[in-house]
């Protein structure tokens, strides 16, 4: 939460590198803490690191705690980016389509897990991931 202060919540404390350091620390303590993706995205956007922003937004969309705000940010971002003309707009469309495919696959996987879980076919955990 301290990273939010350094990423612009308190403008007089803004220090994006310090914010990133705190977010990385949180992620190292608990790799399953998915909220960090929204925070990474916020910092990367301010740093104009848009590809990294996009990657973190995909992860943020898949986090139950941040998906609502992430969806608002995602839609606003891509509305502007996809309207660009020329080469950048075309490469953006390819990236967007790839992200949407990943998101759809993750949603489908989650639905299959929920279905198996509801049928008593397992606990819904992913192999190799500690719960």
PDB file of C-alpha atoms in Angstrom:
ATOM      1  CA  UNK A   1       0.000   0.000   0.000  1.00  0.00           C
ATOM      2  CA  UNK A   2       2.917   2.363   0.574  1.00  0.00           C
ATOM      3  CA  UNK A   3       3.721   2.062  -3.119  1.00  0.00           C
ATOM      4  CA  UNK A   4       0.514   3.945  -3.888  1.00  0.00           C
ATOM      5  CA  UNK A   5       1.831   6.984  -2.032  1.00  0.00           C
ATOM      6  CA  UNK A   6       4.997   6.959  -4.108  1.00  0.00           C
ATOM      7  CA  UNK A   7       3.177   6.339  -7.388  1.00  0.00           C
ATOM      8  CA  UNK A   8       1.199   9.563  -7.259  1.00  0.00           C
ATOM      9  CA  UNK A   9      -1.502   9.276  -4.607  1.00  0.00           C
ATOM     10  CA  UNK A  10       0.424  11.867  -2.616  1.00  0.00           C
ATOM     11  CA  UNK A  11       1.931  14.037  -5.388  1.00  0.00           C
ATOM     12  CA  UNK A  12       4.609  15.538  -3.159  1.00  0.00           C
ATOM     13  CA  UNK A  13       5.933  12.017  -2.439  1.00  0.00           C
ATOM     14  CA  UNK A  14       5.972  10.754  -6.038  1.00  0.00           C
ATOM     15  CA  UNK A  15       8.976   8.500  -6.614  1.00  0.00           C
ATOM     16  CA  UNK A  16       8.143   5.895  -9.245  1.00  0.00           C
ATOM     17  CA  UNK A  17      11.322   3.864  -8.761  1.00  0.00           C
ATOM     18  CA  UNK A  18      10.640   3.610  -5.032  1.00  0.00           C
ATOM     19  CA  UNK A  19       7.054   2.587  -5.812  1.00  0.00           C
ATOM     20  CA  UNK A  20       8.324  -0.179  -8.123  1.00  0.00           C
ATOM     21  CA  UNK A  21      10.736  -1.374  -5.466  1.00  0.00           C
ATOM     22  CA  UNK A  22       7.930  -1.644  -2.909  1.00  0.00           C
ATOM     23  CA  UNK A  23       5.652  -3.445  -5.366  1.00  0.00           C
ATOM     24  CA  UNK A  24       8.419  -5.943  -6.202  1.00  0.00           C
ATOM     25  CA  UNK A  25       8.968  -6.530  -2.488  1.00  0.00           C
ATOM     26  CA  UNK A  26       5.260  -7.235  -1.970  1.00  0.00           C
ATOM     27  CA  UNK A  27       5.284  -9.636  -4.899  1.00  0.00           C
ATOM     28  CA  UNK A  28       8.349 -11.455  -3.566  1.00  0.00           C
ATOM     29  CA  UNK A  29       6.704 -11.884  -0.165  1.00  0.00           C
ATOM     30  CA  UNK A  30       3.500 -13.288  -1.644  1.00  0.00           C
ATOM     31  CA  UNK A  31       3.682 -14.232  -5.336  1.00  0.00           C
ATOM     32  CA  UNK A  32      -0.065 -15.007  -5.309  1.00  0.00           C
ATOM     33  CA  UNK A  33      -0.950 -11.415  -4.297  1.00  0.00           C
ATOM     34  CA  UNK A  34      -2.473 -10.413  -7.625  1.00  0.00           C
ATOM     35  CA  UNK A  35      -3.208  -6.792  -6.654  1.00  0.00           C
ATOM     36  CA  UNK A  36       0.390  -5.937  -7.526  1.00  0.00           C
ATOM     37  CA  UNK A  37      -0.374  -6.145 -11.240  1.00  0.00           C
ATOM     38  CA  UNK A  38      -2.696  -3.133 -11.057  1.00  0.00           C
ATOM     39  CA  UNK A  39      -0.025  -1.231  -9.148  1.00  0.00           C
ATOM     40  CA  UNK A  40       2.726  -2.179 -11.615  1.00  0.00           C
ATOM     41  CA  UNK A  41       0.461  -1.076 -14.474  1.00  0.00           C
ATOM     42  CA  UNK A  42      -0.184   2.294 -12.845  1.00  0.00           C
ATOM     43  CA  UNK A  43       3.537   3.001 -12.491  1.00  0.00           C
ATOM     44  CA  UNK A  44       4.462   1.696 -15.939  1.00  0.00           C
ATOM     45  CA  UNK A  45       1.833   3.922 -17.546  1.00  0.00           C
ATOM     46  CA  UNK A  46       3.284   6.970 -15.837  1.00  0.00           C
ATOM     47  CA  UNK A  47       6.742   5.941 -17.026  1.00  0.00           C
ATOM     48  CA  UNK A  48       5.400   5.529 -20.574  1.00  0.00           C
ATOM     49  CA  UNK A  49       6.406   1.860 -20.536  1.00  0.00           C
ATOM     50  CA  UNK A  50       3.287   0.884 -22.440  1.00  0.00           C
ATOM     51  CA  UNK A  51       4.097  -2.715 -23.376  1.00  0.00           C
ATOM     52  CA  UNK A  52       4.842  -3.524 -19.738  1.00  0.00           C
ATOM     53  CA  UNK A  53       1.671  -1.643 -18.786  1.00  0.00           C
ATOM     54  CA  UNK A  54      -0.342  -3.804 -21.183  1.00  0.00           C
ATOM     55  CA  UNK A  55       1.132  -7.045 -19.829  1.00  0.00           C
ATOM     56  CA  UNK A  56       0.374  -6.067 -16.244  1.00  0.00           C
ATOM     57  CA  UNK A  57      -3.139  -4.993 -17.199  1.00  0.00           C
ATOM     58  CA  UNK A  58      -3.826  -8.463 -18.585  1.00  0.00           C
ATOM     59  CA  UNK A  59      -2.823  -9.929 -15.223  1.00  0.00           C
ATOM     60  CA  UNK A  60      -4.833  -7.285 -13.396  1.00  0.00           C
ATOM     61  CA  UNK A  61      -7.932  -8.223 -15.391  1.00  0.00           C
ATOM     62  CA  UNK A  62      -7.562 -11.793 -14.138  1.00  0.00           C
ATOM     63  CA  UNK A  63      -7.371 -10.758 -10.482  1.00  0.00           C
ATOM     64  CA  UNK A  64     -10.690 -10.862  -8.662  1.00  0.00           C
ATOM     65  CA  UNK A  65      -9.694  -7.902  -6.498  1.00  0.00           C
ATOM     66  CA  UNK A  66      -8.727  -5.527  -9.323  1.00  0.00           C
ATOM     67  CA  UNK A  67     -10.694  -6.697 -12.351  1.00  0.00           C
ATOM     68  CA  UNK A  68     -13.367  -3.982 -12.055  1.00  0.00           C
ATOM     69  CA  UNK A  69     -11.013  -1.013 -12.132  1.00  0.00           C
ATOM     70  CA  UNK A  70      -8.716  -2.856 -14.515  1.00  0.00           C
ATOM     71  CA  UNK A  71     -11.565  -3.257 -17.003  1.00  0.00           C
ATOM     72  CA  UNK A  72     -12.253   0.487 -16.921  1.00  0.00           C
ATOM     73  CA  UNK A  73      -8.563   1.272 -17.488  1.00  0.00           C
ATOM     74  CA  UNK A  74      -8.231  -1.423 -20.168  1.00  0.00           C
ATOM     75  CA  UNK A  75     -11.191  -0.157 -22.171  1.00  0.00           C
ATOM     76  CA  UNK A  76     -10.142   3.507 -21.936  1.00  0.00           C
ATOM     77  CA  UNK A  77      -6.553   2.707 -22.951  1.00  0.00           C
ATOM     78  CA  UNK A  78      -7.397   0.511 -25.923  1.00  0.00           C
ATOM     79  CA  UNK A  79     -10.120   2.871 -27.172  1.00  0.00           C
ATOM     80  CA  UNK A  80      -7.417   5.478 -27.736  1.00  0.00           C
ATOM     81  CA  UNK A  81      -4.615   3.170 -28.872  1.00  0.00           C
ATOM     82  CA  UNK A  82      -6.699   1.278 -31.422  1.00  0.00           C
ATOM     83  CA  UNK A  83      -7.859   4.507 -33.049  1.00  0.00           C
ATOM     84  CA  UNK A  84      -4.292   5.425 -33.978  1.00  0.00           C
ATOM     85  CA  UNK A  85      -3.544   5.483 -37.672  1.00  0.00           C
ATOM     86  CA  UNK A  86      -0.538   4.002 -39.407  1.00  0.00           C
ATOM     87  CA  UNK A  87       1.925   1.335 -38.292  1.00  0.00           C
ATOM     88  CA  UNK A  88       1.494   1.866 -34.571  1.00  0.00           C
ATOM     89  CA  UNK A  89      -2.235   1.267 -34.802  1.00  0.00           C
ATOM     90  CA  UNK A  90      -1.712  -1.964 -36.732  1.00  0.00           C
ATOM     91  CA  UNK A  91       0.859  -3.360 -34.308  1.00  0.00           C
ATOM     92  CA  UNK A  92      -1.374  -2.310 -31.430  1.00  0.00           C
ATOM     93  CA  UNK A  93      -4.243  -4.316 -32.966  1.00  0.00           C
ATOM     94  CA  UNK A  94      -2.021  -7.411 -33.113  1.00  0.00           C
ATOM     95  CA  UNK A  95      -1.044  -6.950 -29.436  1.00  0.00           C
ATOM     96  CA  UNK A  96      -4.661  -6.331 -28.421  1.00  0.00           C
ATOM     97  CA  UNK A  97      -5.894  -9.434 -30.255  1.00  0.00           C
ATOM     98  CA  UNK A  98      -3.182 -11.518 -28.578  1.00  0.00           C
ATOM     99  CA  UNK A  99      -4.085 -10.206 -25.134  1.00  0.00           C
ATOM    100  CA  UNK A 100      -7.779 -10.846 -25.736  1.00  0.00           C
ATOM    101  CA  UNK A 101      -7.022 -14.417 -26.775  1.00  0.00           C
ATOM    102  CA  UNK A 102      -5.014 -14.955 -23.561  1.00  0.00           C
ATOM    103  CA  UNK A 103      -7.823 -13.493 -21.467  1.00  0.00           C
ATOM    104  CA  UNK A 104     -10.465 -15.637 -23.179  1.00  0.00           C
ATOM    105  CA  UNK A 105      -8.359 -18.763 -22.663  1.00  0.00           C
ATOM    106  CA  UNK A 106      -7.908 -17.943 -18.978  1.00  0.00           C
ATOM    107  CA  UNK A 107     -11.649 -17.347 -18.540  1.00  0.00           C
ATOM    108  CA  UNK A 108     -12.427 -20.658 -20.246  1.00  0.00           C
ATOM    109  CA  UNK A 109      -9.884 -22.449 -18.042  1.00  0.00           C
ATOM    110  CA  UNK A 110     -11.444 -20.917 -14.935  1.00  0.00           C
ATOM    111  CA  UNK A 111     -14.916 -21.957 -16.045  1.00  0.00           C
ATOM    112  CA  UNK A 112     -13.729 -25.543 -16.614  1.00  0.00           C
ATOM    113  CA  UNK A 113     -12.167 -25.598 -13.145  1.00  0.00           C
ATOM    114  CA  UNK A 114     -15.355 -24.268 -11.565  1.00  0.00           C
ATOM    115  CA  UNK A 115     -17.410 -26.871 -13.402  1.00  0.00           C
ATOM    116  CA  UNK A 116     -15.123 -29.674 -12.203  1.00  0.00           C
ATOM    117  CA  UNK A 117     -15.229 -28.285  -8.698  1.00  0.00           C
ATOM    118  CA  UNK A 118     -19.025 -28.115  -8.678  1.00  0.00           C
ATOM    119  CA  UNK A 119     -19.199 -31.720  -9.877  1.00  0.00           C
ATOM    120  CA  UNK A 120     -16.906 -32.826  -7.089  1.00  0.00           C
ATOM    121  CA  UNK A 121     -14.097 -33.527  -9.521  1.00  0.00           C
ATOM    122  CA  UNK A 122     -11.411 -31.755  -7.531  1.00  0.00           C
ATOM    123  CA  UNK A 123     -10.677 -28.762  -5.399  1.00  0.00           C
ATOM    124  CA  UNK A 124     -10.216 -26.419  -8.372  1.00  0.00           C
ATOM    125  CA  UNK A 125      -6.552 -25.850  -7.597  1.00  0.00           C
ATOM    126  CA  UNK A 126      -4.031 -25.597 -10.378  1.00  0.00           C
ATOM    127  CA  UNK A 127      -1.305 -28.233 -10.552  1.00  0.00           C
ATOM    128  CA  UNK A 128       1.990 -26.915  -9.298  1.00  0.00           C
ATOM    129  CA  UNK A 129       0.481 -23.936  -7.482  1.00  0.00           C
ATOM    130  CA  UNK A 130       0.366 -23.920  -3.717  1.00  0.00           C
ATOM    131  CA  UNK A 131      -2.994 -22.872  -2.291  1.00  0.00           C
TER     132      UNK A 131
END
